[in-house]
Amino acid sequence: MEEAAGERSNLAGVRHILLVLSGKGGVGKSTISTELALSLRHAGKKVGILDVDLCGPTIPCMFRVQDSDVHQCDSGWVPVFVDQDKSISLMSIGFLLEKPDDAVVWRGPKKNALIKQFVADVAWGDLDFLIVDTPPGTSDEHISTVEALRPYKPLGAILVTTPQAVSVGDVRRELTFCKKTGLRVLGIVENMSGFVCPHCSECTNIFSKGGGEELAKHAGVPFLGCVPLDPQLSQSLEEGRDFIQEFPKSSAFPALAHIAQQILDGASQRSS
């Protein structure tokens, strides 16, 4: 445990670690990670996001800090801060690429080594929550991330799905991954659950509805809520603006705030 204790220094100030997972690509893991971070920040929490999607790093673009550089300090890499208050900090391979369009063409061992370095060598300081945004699937990056974080006892994983049966089926495999690796499932989020018309605010279920909730019931895990497709949300994320601050009347806001509150409640129960 001496080695783990030595590595622990950079995560010693992190109270809770959350992983955002899905067996399926394109379900909005990075969107949920971003909005969850903003929701927790609005609840007065300091949040970090570790982007371990090495082949598709989108978190820097979400916050419009993709041109920022990572600096070194005595204890490792200094994360990129999103605001002057330093209430949200980020680390991603996107900050380490020479050009934003560079492809990461790496085999498993090199990916695994960088993930271990991200876990051990980023000087996060004091954080209430560290959100780990993962790529789709259940392979190298996921195993390396879970194993590297295991000594720090993560709070658990949030699984993201969309309502369709194909997506729900892939997320079912992610549930099996969590079970095999001993990772606690905090709950399932059904993203893109209906489309909110920007003109009349009516919600239409484009991709059907209820798949995520049905899966949660079947698997015996909490259902954290549905997040609708909202053009305002998409536009604000594209432009790097703070959706929670700009669009508090959006139909997605209560859903995101409710999910964040459930995470906060779960974290406080775990701490007590």
PDB file of C-alpha atoms in Angstrom:
ATOM      1  CA  MET A   1       0.000   0.000   0.000  1.00  0.00           C
ATOM      2  CA  GLU A   2       3.026   2.291   0.265  1.00  0.00           C
ATOM      3  CA  GLU A   3       3.047   2.794  -3.502  1.00  0.00           C
ATOM      4  CA  ALA A   4      -0.684   3.556  -3.493  1.00  0.00           C
ATOM      5  CA  ALA A   5      -0.181   6.001  -0.656  1.00  0.00           C
ATOM      6  CA  GLY A   6       2.578   7.726  -2.607  1.00  0.00           C
ATOM      7  CA  GLU A   7       0.423   8.024  -5.716  1.00  0.00           C
ATOM      8  CA  ARG A   8      -2.462   9.173  -3.590  1.00  0.00           C
ATOM      9  CA  SER A   9      -0.995  12.625  -3.039  1.00  0.00           C
ATOM     10  CA  ASN A  10      -2.555  14.162  -6.163  1.00  0.00           C
ATOM     11  CA  LEU A  11      -5.994  12.686  -5.423  1.00  0.00           C
ATOM     12  CA  ALA A  12      -5.841  13.146  -1.645  1.00  0.00           C
ATOM     13  CA  GLY A  13      -7.913  16.332  -1.882  1.00  0.00           C
ATOM     14  CA  VAL A  14     -10.616  14.745  -4.082  1.00  0.00           C
ATOM     15  CA  ARG A  15     -13.641  13.782  -1.989  1.00  0.00           C
ATOM     16  CA  HIS A  16     -15.679  11.826  -4.548  1.00  0.00           C
ATOM     17  CA  ILE A  17     -14.858  10.211  -7.917  1.00  0.00           C
ATOM     18  CA  LEU A  18     -17.633   9.522 -10.462  1.00  0.00           C
ATOM     19  CA  LEU A  19     -17.257   7.608 -13.727  1.00  0.00           C
ATOM     20  CA  VAL A  20     -19.588   8.323 -16.655  1.00  0.00           C
ATOM     21  CA  LEU A  21     -19.922   5.163 -18.744  1.00  0.00           C
ATOM     22  CA  SER A  22     -21.892   3.701 -21.633  1.00  0.00           C
ATOM     23  CA  GLY A  23     -21.422   0.680 -23.841  1.00  0.00           C
ATOM     24  CA  LYS A  24     -22.656   2.789 -26.761  1.00  0.00           C
ATOM     25  CA  GLY A  25     -21.017   5.679 -28.624  1.00  0.00           C
ATOM     26  CA  GLY A  26     -22.912   8.877 -29.387  1.00  0.00           C
ATOM     27  CA  VAL A  27     -25.278   8.746 -26.413  1.00  0.00           C
ATOM     28  CA  GLY A  28     -23.970  12.007 -24.915  1.00  0.00           C
ATOM     29  CA  LYS A  29     -21.547  10.938 -22.168  1.00  0.00           C
ATOM     30  CA  SER A  30     -19.460  14.094 -22.589  1.00  0.00           C
ATOM     31  CA  THR A  31     -22.617  16.241 -22.614  1.00  0.00           C
ATOM     32  CA  ILE A  32     -23.859  14.621 -19.407  1.00  0.00           C
ATOM     33  CA  SER A  33     -20.380  14.940 -17.840  1.00  0.00           C
ATOM     34  CA  THR A  34     -20.262  18.642 -18.741  1.00  0.00           C
ATOM     35  CA  GLU A  35     -23.771  19.423 -17.544  1.00  0.00           C
ATOM     36  CA  LEU A  36     -23.336  17.410 -14.364  1.00  0.00           C
ATOM     37  CA  ALA A  37     -20.146  19.370 -13.624  1.00  0.00           C
ATOM     38  CA  LEU A  38     -21.980  22.665 -14.196  1.00  0.00           C
ATOM     39  CA  SER A  39     -24.908  21.539 -12.032  1.00  0.00           C
ATOM     40  CA  LEU A  40     -22.595  20.529  -9.192  1.00  0.00           C
ATOM     41  CA  ARG A  41     -20.743  23.825  -9.510  1.00  0.00           C
ATOM     42  CA  HIS A  42     -24.035  25.694  -9.204  1.00  0.00           C
ATOM     43  CA  ALA A  43     -24.621  23.721  -6.019  1.00  0.00           C
ATOM     44  CA  GLY A  44     -21.414  25.302  -4.694  1.00  0.00           C
ATOM     45  CA  LYS A  45     -19.074  22.391  -5.410  1.00  0.00           C
ATOM     46  CA  LYS A  46     -15.570  22.356  -6.912  1.00  0.00           C
ATOM     47  CA  VAL A  47     -15.441  19.895  -9.789  1.00  0.00           C
ATOM     48  CA  GLY A  48     -12.794  18.366 -12.034  1.00  0.00           C
ATOM     49  CA  ILE A  49     -13.341  16.438 -15.271  1.00  0.00           C
ATOM     50  CA  LEU A  50     -10.812  13.827 -16.376  1.00  0.00           C
ATOM     51  CA  ASP A  51     -11.348  13.012 -20.056  1.00  0.00           C
ATOM     52  CA  VAL A  52     -10.029   9.489 -20.734  1.00  0.00           C
ATOM     53  CA  ASP A  53     -11.596   9.288 -24.205  1.00  0.00           C
ATOM     54  CA  LEU A  54      -8.162   9.316 -25.827  1.00  0.00           C
ATOM     55  CA  CYS A  55      -9.344   8.949 -29.433  1.00  0.00           C
ATOM     56  CA  GLY A  56     -12.245  11.414 -29.197  1.00  0.00           C
ATOM     57  CA  PRO A  57     -11.435  14.070 -26.579  1.00  0.00           C
ATOM     58  CA  THR A  58     -14.374  16.511 -26.634  1.00  0.00           C
ATOM     59  CA  ILE A  59     -14.361  17.956 -23.120  1.00  0.00           C
ATOM     60  CA  PRO A  60     -11.957  20.851 -23.992  1.00  0.00           C
ATOM     61  CA  CYS A  61     -14.312  21.919 -26.826  1.00  0.00           C
ATOM     62  CA  MET A  62     -17.347  21.773 -24.514  1.00  0.00           C
ATOM     63  CA  PHE A  63     -15.807  24.494 -22.363  1.00  0.00           C
ATOM     64  CA  ARG A  64     -14.112  26.364 -25.246  1.00  0.00           C
ATOM     65  CA  VAL A  65     -10.647  25.913 -23.735  1.00  0.00           C
ATOM     66  CA  GLN A  66      -9.251  23.663 -26.478  1.00  0.00           C
ATOM     67  CA  ASP A  67      -6.401  26.138 -27.137  1.00  0.00           C
ATOM     68  CA  SER A  68      -5.170  25.995 -23.550  1.00  0.00           C
ATOM     69  CA  ASP A  69      -1.867  24.409 -22.585  1.00  0.00           C
ATOM     70  CA  VAL A  70      -1.095  22.080 -19.714  1.00  0.00           C
ATOM     71  CA  HIS A  71       1.707  23.279 -17.441  1.00  0.00           C
ATOM     72  CA  GLN A  72       3.963  21.379 -15.096  1.00  0.00           C
ATOM     73  CA  CYS A  73       4.319  21.925 -11.372  1.00  0.00           C
ATOM     74  CA  ASP A  74       6.307  20.117  -8.673  1.00  0.00           C
ATOM     75  CA  SER A  75       3.579  17.504  -8.200  1.00  0.00           C
ATOM     76  CA  GLY A  76       2.802  16.898 -11.893  1.00  0.00           C
ATOM     77  CA  TRP A  77       0.472  18.406 -14.469  1.00  0.00           C
ATOM     78  CA  VAL A  78      -1.656  21.438 -13.633  1.00  0.00           C
ATOM     79  CA  PRO A  79      -5.216  20.975 -14.953  1.00  0.00           C
ATOM     80  CA  VAL A  80      -6.824  23.630 -17.156  1.00  0.00           C
ATOM     81  CA  PHE A  81      -9.229  25.880 -15.244  1.00  0.00           C
ATOM     82  CA  VAL A  82     -12.451  26.926 -16.931  1.00  0.00           C
ATOM     83  CA  ASP A  83     -13.199  30.056 -14.865  1.00  0.00           C
ATOM     84  CA  GLN A  84     -11.453  32.591 -12.658  1.00  0.00           C
ATOM     85  CA  ASP A  85     -12.890  30.994  -9.530  1.00  0.00           C
ATOM     86  CA  LYS A  86     -11.161  27.733 -10.512  1.00  0.00           C
ATOM     87  CA  SER A  87     -14.410  25.936  -9.688  1.00  0.00           C
ATOM     88  CA  ILE A  88     -14.100  23.610 -12.710  1.00  0.00           C
ATOM     89  CA  SER A  89     -10.790  22.085 -13.819  1.00  0.00           C
ATOM     90  CA  LEU A  90     -10.104  19.802 -16.779  1.00  0.00           C
ATOM     91  CA  MET A  91      -7.521  17.313 -17.994  1.00  0.00           C
ATOM     92  CA  SER A  92      -7.645  15.746 -21.445  1.00  0.00           C
ATOM     93  CA  ILE A  93      -5.309  14.426 -24.124  1.00  0.00           C
ATOM     94  CA  GLY A  94      -6.865  17.192 -26.242  1.00  0.00           C
ATOM     95  CA  PHE A  95      -4.582  19.660 -24.418  1.00  0.00           C
ATOM     96  CA  LEU A  96      -1.483  17.602 -25.276  1.00  0.00           C
ATOM     97  CA  LEU A  97      -1.941  17.272 -29.056  1.00  0.00           C
ATOM     98  CA  GLU A  98       0.171  19.507 -31.297  1.00  0.00           C
ATOM     99  CA  LYS A  99      -2.771  20.049 -33.657  1.00  0.00           C
ATOM    100  CA  PRO A 100      -6.464  19.665 -32.760  1.00  0.00           C
ATOM    101  CA  ASP A 101      -7.029  17.367 -35.753  1.00  0.00           C
ATOM    102  CA  ASP A 102      -4.195  14.987 -34.846  1.00  0.00           C
ATOM    103  CA  ALA A 103      -5.401  11.383 -34.520  1.00  0.00           C
ATOM    104  CA  VAL A 104      -4.292   9.304 -31.553  1.00  0.00           C
ATOM    105  CA  VAL A 105      -3.168   6.082 -33.257  1.00  0.00           C
ATOM    106  CA  TRP A 106      -2.013   4.088 -30.241  1.00  0.00           C
ATOM    107  CA  ARG A 107      -2.116   0.476 -29.186  1.00  0.00           C
ATOM    108  CA  GLY A 108      -3.476  -0.563 -25.798  1.00  0.00           C
ATOM    109  CA  PRO A 109      -0.270  -0.400 -23.695  1.00  0.00           C
ATOM    110  CA  LYS A 110       0.418   3.235 -24.615  1.00  0.00           C
ATOM    111  CA  LYS A 111      -3.208   4.213 -23.863  1.00  0.00           C
ATOM    112  CA  ASN A 112      -3.048   2.391 -20.534  1.00  0.00           C
ATOM    113  CA  ALA A 113       0.188   4.165 -19.583  1.00  0.00           C
ATOM    114  CA  LEU A 114      -1.318   7.614 -20.245  1.00  0.00           C
ATOM    115  CA  ILE A 115      -4.446   6.829 -18.241  1.00  0.00           C
ATOM    116  CA  LYS A 116      -2.298   5.741 -15.283  1.00  0.00           C
ATOM    117  CA  GLN A 117      -0.321   8.963 -15.656  1.00  0.00           C
ATOM    118  CA  PHE A 118      -3.522  11.025 -15.728  1.00  0.00           C
ATOM    119  CA  VAL A 119      -4.684   9.359 -12.500  1.00  0.00           C
ATOM    120  CA  ALA A 120      -1.343   9.710 -10.698  1.00  0.00           C
ATOM    121  CA  ASP A 121       0.208  12.912 -12.054  1.00  0.00           C
ATOM    122  CA  VAL A 122      -2.537  15.571 -12.320  1.00  0.00           C
ATOM    123  CA  ALA A 123      -2.402  18.072  -9.453  1.00  0.00           C
ATOM    124  CA  TRP A 124      -6.156  18.504  -8.879  1.00  0.00           C
ATOM    125  CA  GLY A 125      -5.882  20.163  -5.482  1.00  0.00           C
ATOM    126  CA  ASP A 126      -9.073  20.179  -3.413  1.00  0.00           C
ATOM    127  CA  LEU A 127     -12.158  18.948  -5.295  1.00  0.00           C
ATOM    128  CA  ASP A 128     -15.594  17.893  -4.154  1.00  0.00           C
ATOM    129  CA  PHE A 129     -16.087  15.761  -7.267  1.00  0.00           C
ATOM    130  CA  LEU A 130     -13.870  14.365 -10.006  1.00  0.00           C
ATOM    131  CA  ILE A 131     -15.956  13.252 -13.008  1.00  0.00           C
ATOM    132  CA  VAL A 132     -14.232  10.738 -15.317  1.00  0.00           C
ATOM    133  CA  ASP A 133     -15.589  10.933 -18.881  1.00  0.00           C
ATOM    134  CA  THR A 134     -14.920   7.629 -20.657  1.00  0.00           C
ATOM    135  CA  PRO A 135     -15.028   6.364 -24.262  1.00  0.00           C
ATOM    136  CA  PRO A 136     -17.723   3.874 -25.325  1.00  0.00           C
ATOM    137  CA  GLY A 137     -17.190   0.189 -24.681  1.00  0.00           C
ATOM    138  CA  THR A 138     -15.748  -2.107 -22.030  1.00  0.00           C
ATOM    139  CA  SER A 139     -12.137  -2.516 -23.162  1.00  0.00           C
ATOM    140  CA  ASP A 140      -8.591  -1.354 -22.399  1.00  0.00           C
ATOM    141  CA  GLU A 141      -9.302   2.230 -21.356  1.00  0.00           C
ATOM    142  CA  HIS A 142     -12.108   1.203 -19.009  1.00  0.00           C
ATOM    143  CA  ILE A 143     -10.166  -1.594 -17.333  1.00  0.00           C
ATOM    144  CA  SER A 144      -7.110   0.664 -16.897  1.00  0.00           C
ATOM    145  CA  THR A 145      -9.216   3.514 -15.506  1.00  0.00           C
ATOM    146  CA  VAL A 146     -11.085   1.352 -12.999  1.00  0.00           C
ATOM    147  CA  GLU A 147      -7.892  -0.388 -11.857  1.00  0.00           C
ATOM    148  CA  ALA A 148      -5.955   2.877 -11.505  1.00  0.00           C
ATOM    149  CA  LEU A 149      -8.782   4.480  -9.510  1.00  0.00           C
ATOM    150  CA  ARG A 150      -9.555   1.465  -7.324  1.00  0.00           C
ATOM    151  CA  PRO A 151      -7.190   2.503  -4.462  1.00  0.00           C
ATOM    152  CA  TYR A 152      -9.103   5.804  -4.220  1.00  0.00           C
ATOM    153  CA  LYS A 153     -12.492   4.107  -3.790  1.00  0.00           C
ATOM    154  CA  PRO A 154     -14.664   5.798  -6.466  1.00  0.00           C
ATOM    155  CA  LEU A 155     -18.187   6.771  -5.432  1.00  0.00           C
ATOM    156  CA  GLY A 156     -19.468   4.823  -8.439  1.00  0.00           C
ATOM    157  CA  ALA A 157     -20.557   5.000 -12.064  1.00  0.00           C
ATOM    158  CA  ILE A 158     -23.351   6.774 -13.915  1.00  0.00           C
ATOM    159  CA  LEU A 159     -24.471   4.880 -17.023  1.00  0.00           C
ATOM    160  CA  VAL A 160     -25.811   6.903 -19.955  1.00  0.00           C
ATOM    161  CA  THR A 161     -28.193   5.477 -22.542  1.00  0.00           C
ATOM    162  CA  THR A 162     -30.617   6.748 -25.161  1.00  0.00           C
ATOM    163  CA  PRO A 163     -34.141   5.290 -25.267  1.00  0.00           C
ATOM    164  CA  GLN A 164     -33.690   2.919 -28.248  1.00  0.00           C
ATOM    165  CA  ALA A 165     -33.370  -0.822 -27.740  1.00  0.00           C
ATOM    166  CA  VAL A 166     -29.952  -0.945 -29.497  1.00  0.00           C
ATOM    167  CA  SER A 167     -28.462   1.541 -27.055  1.00  0.00           C
ATOM    168  CA  VAL A 168     -30.123  -0.056 -24.036  1.00  0.00           C
ATOM    169  CA  GLY A 169     -28.677  -3.431 -25.071  1.00  0.00           C
ATOM    170  CA  ASP A 170     -25.145  -2.027 -25.149  1.00  0.00           C
ATOM    171  CA  VAL A 171     -25.607  -0.374 -21.762  1.00  0.00           C
ATOM    172  CA  ARG A 172     -26.762  -3.717 -20.378  1.00  0.00           C
ATOM    173  CA  ARG A 173     -23.273  -5.001 -21.232  1.00  0.00           C
ATOM    174  CA  GLU A 174     -21.783  -2.019 -19.378  1.00  0.00           C
ATOM    175  CA  LEU A 175     -23.768  -3.078 -16.300  1.00  0.00           C
ATOM    176  CA  THR A 176     -22.113  -6.492 -16.577  1.00  0.00           C
ATOM    177  CA  PHE A 177     -18.712  -4.755 -16.799  1.00  0.00           C
ATOM    178  CA  CYS A 178     -19.432  -2.822 -13.592  1.00  0.00           C
ATOM    179  CA  LYS A 179     -20.456  -6.023 -11.839  1.00  0.00           C
ATOM    180  CA  LYS A 180     -17.327  -7.891 -12.954  1.00  0.00           C
ATOM    181  CA  THR A 181     -15.011  -5.055 -11.909  1.00  0.00           C
ATOM    182  CA  GLY A 182     -16.788  -4.381  -8.617  1.00  0.00           C
ATOM    183  CA  LEU A 183     -17.767  -0.839  -9.623  1.00  0.00           C
ATOM    184  CA  ARG A 184     -20.888   0.450  -7.913  1.00  0.00           C
ATOM    185  CA  VAL A 185     -23.616   1.716 -10.271  1.00  0.00           C
ATOM    186  CA  LEU A 186     -25.073   4.999  -8.978  1.00  0.00           C
ATOM    187  CA  GLY A 187     -27.803   4.916 -11.595  1.00  0.00           C
ATOM    188  CA  ILE A 188     -28.849   5.176 -15.227  1.00  0.00           C
ATOM    189  CA  VAL A 189     -29.549   8.399 -17.146  1.00  0.00           C
ATOM    190  CA  GLU A 190     -31.741   8.291 -20.264  1.00  0.00           C
ATOM    191  CA  ASN A 191     -30.344  11.022 -22.512  1.00  0.00           C
ATOM    192  CA  MET A 192     -32.004  12.416 -25.672  1.00  0.00           C
ATOM    193  CA  SER A 193     -35.343  11.426 -24.173  1.00  0.00           C
ATOM    194  CA  GLY A 194     -37.696  13.444 -26.376  1.00  0.00           C
ATOM    195  CA  PHE A 195     -37.148  16.637 -28.392  1.00  0.00           C
ATOM    196  CA  VAL A 196     -38.211  19.963 -26.922  1.00  0.00           C
ATOM    197  CA  CYS A 197     -39.542  22.362 -29.578  1.00  0.00           C
ATOM    198  CA  PRO A 198     -37.818  25.760 -29.159  1.00  0.00           C
ATOM    199  CA  HIS A 199     -41.024  27.527 -30.262  1.00  0.00           C
ATOM    200  CA  CYS A 200     -43.836  25.861 -28.337  1.00  0.00           C
ATOM    201  CA  SER A 201     -41.813  23.838 -25.745  1.00  0.00           C
ATOM    202  CA  GLU A 202     -43.748  20.673 -26.596  1.00  0.00           C
ATOM    203  CA  CYS A 203     -41.735  17.469 -26.098  1.00  0.00           C
ATOM    204  CA  THR A 204     -41.834  14.840 -28.871  1.00  0.00           C
ATOM    205  CA  ASN A 205     -40.396  11.356 -28.326  1.00  0.00           C
ATOM    206  CA  ILE A 206     -38.284  10.998 -31.474  1.00  0.00           C
ATOM    207  CA  PHE A 207     -36.322   7.957 -30.268  1.00  0.00           C
ATOM    208  CA  SER A 208     -39.153   6.345 -28.254  1.00  0.00           C
ATOM    209  CA  LYS A 209     -39.059   6.643 -24.471  1.00  0.00           C
ATOM    210  CA  GLY A 210     -38.594   4.656 -21.309  1.00  0.00           C
ATOM    211  CA  GLY A 211     -35.815   2.241 -22.323  1.00  0.00           C
ATOM    212  CA  GLY A 212     -33.420   3.538 -19.670  1.00  0.00           C
ATOM    213  CA  GLU A 213     -36.003   3.387 -16.894  1.00  0.00           C
ATOM    214  CA  GLU A 214     -37.027  -0.127 -17.896  1.00  0.00           C
ATOM    215  CA  LEU A 215     -33.378  -1.242 -17.876  1.00  0.00           C
ATOM    216  CA  ALA A 216     -32.833   0.287 -14.417  1.00  0.00           C
ATOM    217  CA  LYS A 217     -35.857  -1.597 -13.058  1.00  0.00           C
ATOM    218  CA  HIS A 218     -34.722  -4.846 -14.653  1.00  0.00           C
ATOM    219  CA  ALA A 219     -31.148  -4.454 -13.329  1.00  0.00           C
ATOM    220  CA  GLY A 220     -32.238  -3.279  -9.877  1.00  0.00           C
ATOM    221  CA  VAL A 221     -30.272  -0.003 -10.032  1.00  0.00           C
ATOM    222  CA  PRO A 222     -31.544   3.562  -9.520  1.00  0.00           C
ATOM    223  CA  PHE A 223     -33.007   5.469 -12.461  1.00  0.00           C
ATOM    224  CA  LEU A 224     -31.629   9.001 -12.160  1.00  0.00           C
ATOM    225  CA  GLY A 225     -33.865  10.615 -14.780  1.00  0.00           C
ATOM    226  CA  CYS A 226     -34.521  11.538 -18.417  1.00  0.00           C
ATOM    227  CA  VAL A 227     -32.728  14.422 -20.140  1.00  0.00           C
ATOM    228  CA  PRO A 228     -34.569  15.687 -23.248  1.00  0.00           C
ATOM    229  CA  LEU A 229     -32.959  16.875 -26.457  1.00  0.00           C
ATOM    230  CA  ASP A 230     -33.019  20.653 -26.232  1.00  0.00           C
ATOM    231  CA  PRO A 231     -31.711  22.841 -29.099  1.00  0.00           C
ATOM    232  CA  GLN A 232     -30.780  25.543 -26.576  1.00  0.00           C
ATOM    233  CA  LEU A 233     -28.671  23.037 -24.658  1.00  0.00           C
ATOM    234  CA  SER A 234     -26.943  21.902 -27.845  1.00  0.00           C
ATOM    235  CA  GLN A 235     -26.317  25.482 -28.965  1.00  0.00           C
ATOM    236  CA  SER A 236     -24.902  26.573 -25.616  1.00  0.00           C
ATOM    237  CA  LEU A 237     -22.575  23.565 -25.483  1.00  0.00           C
ATOM    238  CA  GLU A 238     -21.439  24.182 -29.076  1.00  0.00           C
ATOM    239  CA  GLU A 239     -20.581  27.759 -28.109  1.00  0.00           C
ATOM    240  CA  GLY A 240     -19.090  26.828 -24.743  1.00  0.00           C
ATOM    241  CA  ARG A 241     -21.601  28.889 -22.776  1.00  0.00           C
ATOM    242  CA  ASP A 242     -22.911  27.919 -19.376  1.00  0.00           C
ATOM    243  CA  PHE A 243     -26.271  26.342 -20.147  1.00  0.00           C
ATOM    244  CA  ILE A 244     -27.406  26.151 -16.522  1.00  0.00           C
ATOM    245  CA  GLN A 245     -26.854  29.880 -16.066  1.00  0.00           C
ATOM    246  CA  GLU A 246     -28.274  30.989 -19.421  1.00  0.00           C
ATOM    247  CA  PHE A 247     -31.228  28.670 -19.768  1.00  0.00           C
ATOM    248  CA  PRO A 248     -32.675  27.974 -16.312  1.00  0.00           C
ATOM    249  CA  LYS A 249     -36.158  27.727 -17.840  1.00  0.00           C
ATOM    250  CA  SER A 250     -35.153  24.970 -20.262  1.00  0.00           C
ATOM    251  CA  SER A 251     -36.902  21.642 -19.812  1.00  0.00           C
ATOM    252  CA  ALA A 252     -33.476  19.985 -19.496  1.00  0.00           C
ATOM    253  CA  PHE A 253     -32.504  22.093 -16.479  1.00  0.00           C
ATOM    254  CA  PRO A 254     -34.785  20.464 -13.883  1.00  0.00           C
ATOM    255  CA  ALA A 255     -33.634  17.042 -15.098  1.00  0.00           C
ATOM    256  CA  LEU A 256     -29.949  17.920 -14.754  1.00  0.00           C
ATOM    257  CA  ALA A 257     -30.438  19.615 -11.383  1.00  0.00           C
ATOM    258  CA  HIS A 258     -32.403  16.592 -10.148  1.00  0.00           C
ATOM    259  CA  ILE A 259     -29.661  14.184 -11.249  1.00  0.00           C
ATOM    260  CA  ALA A 260     -26.993  16.328  -9.560  1.00  0.00           C
ATOM    261  CA  GLN A 261     -29.027  16.445  -6.337  1.00  0.00           C
ATOM    262  CA  GLN A 262     -29.321  12.653  -6.279  1.00  0.00           C
ATOM    263  CA  ILE A 263     -25.536  12.391  -6.660  1.00  0.00           C
ATOM    264  CA  LEU A 264     -25.048  14.885  -3.818  1.00  0.00           C
ATOM    265  CA  ASP A 265     -27.475  12.958  -1.602  1.00  0.00           C
ATOM    266  CA  GLY A 266     -25.724   9.686  -2.359  1.00  0.00           C
ATOM    267  CA  ALA A 267     -22.318  11.216  -1.657  1.00  0.00           C
ATOM    268  CA  SER A 268     -23.422  12.646   1.695  1.00  0.00           C
ATOM    269  CA  GLN A 269     -24.884   9.264   2.733  1.00  0.00           C
ATOM    270  CA  ARG A 270     -21.621   7.565   1.795  1.00  0.00           C
ATOM    271  CA  SER A 271     -19.622  10.108   3.826  1.00  0.00           C
ATOM    272  CA  SER A 272     -21.807   9.855   6.931  1.00  0.00           C
TER     273      SER A 272
END
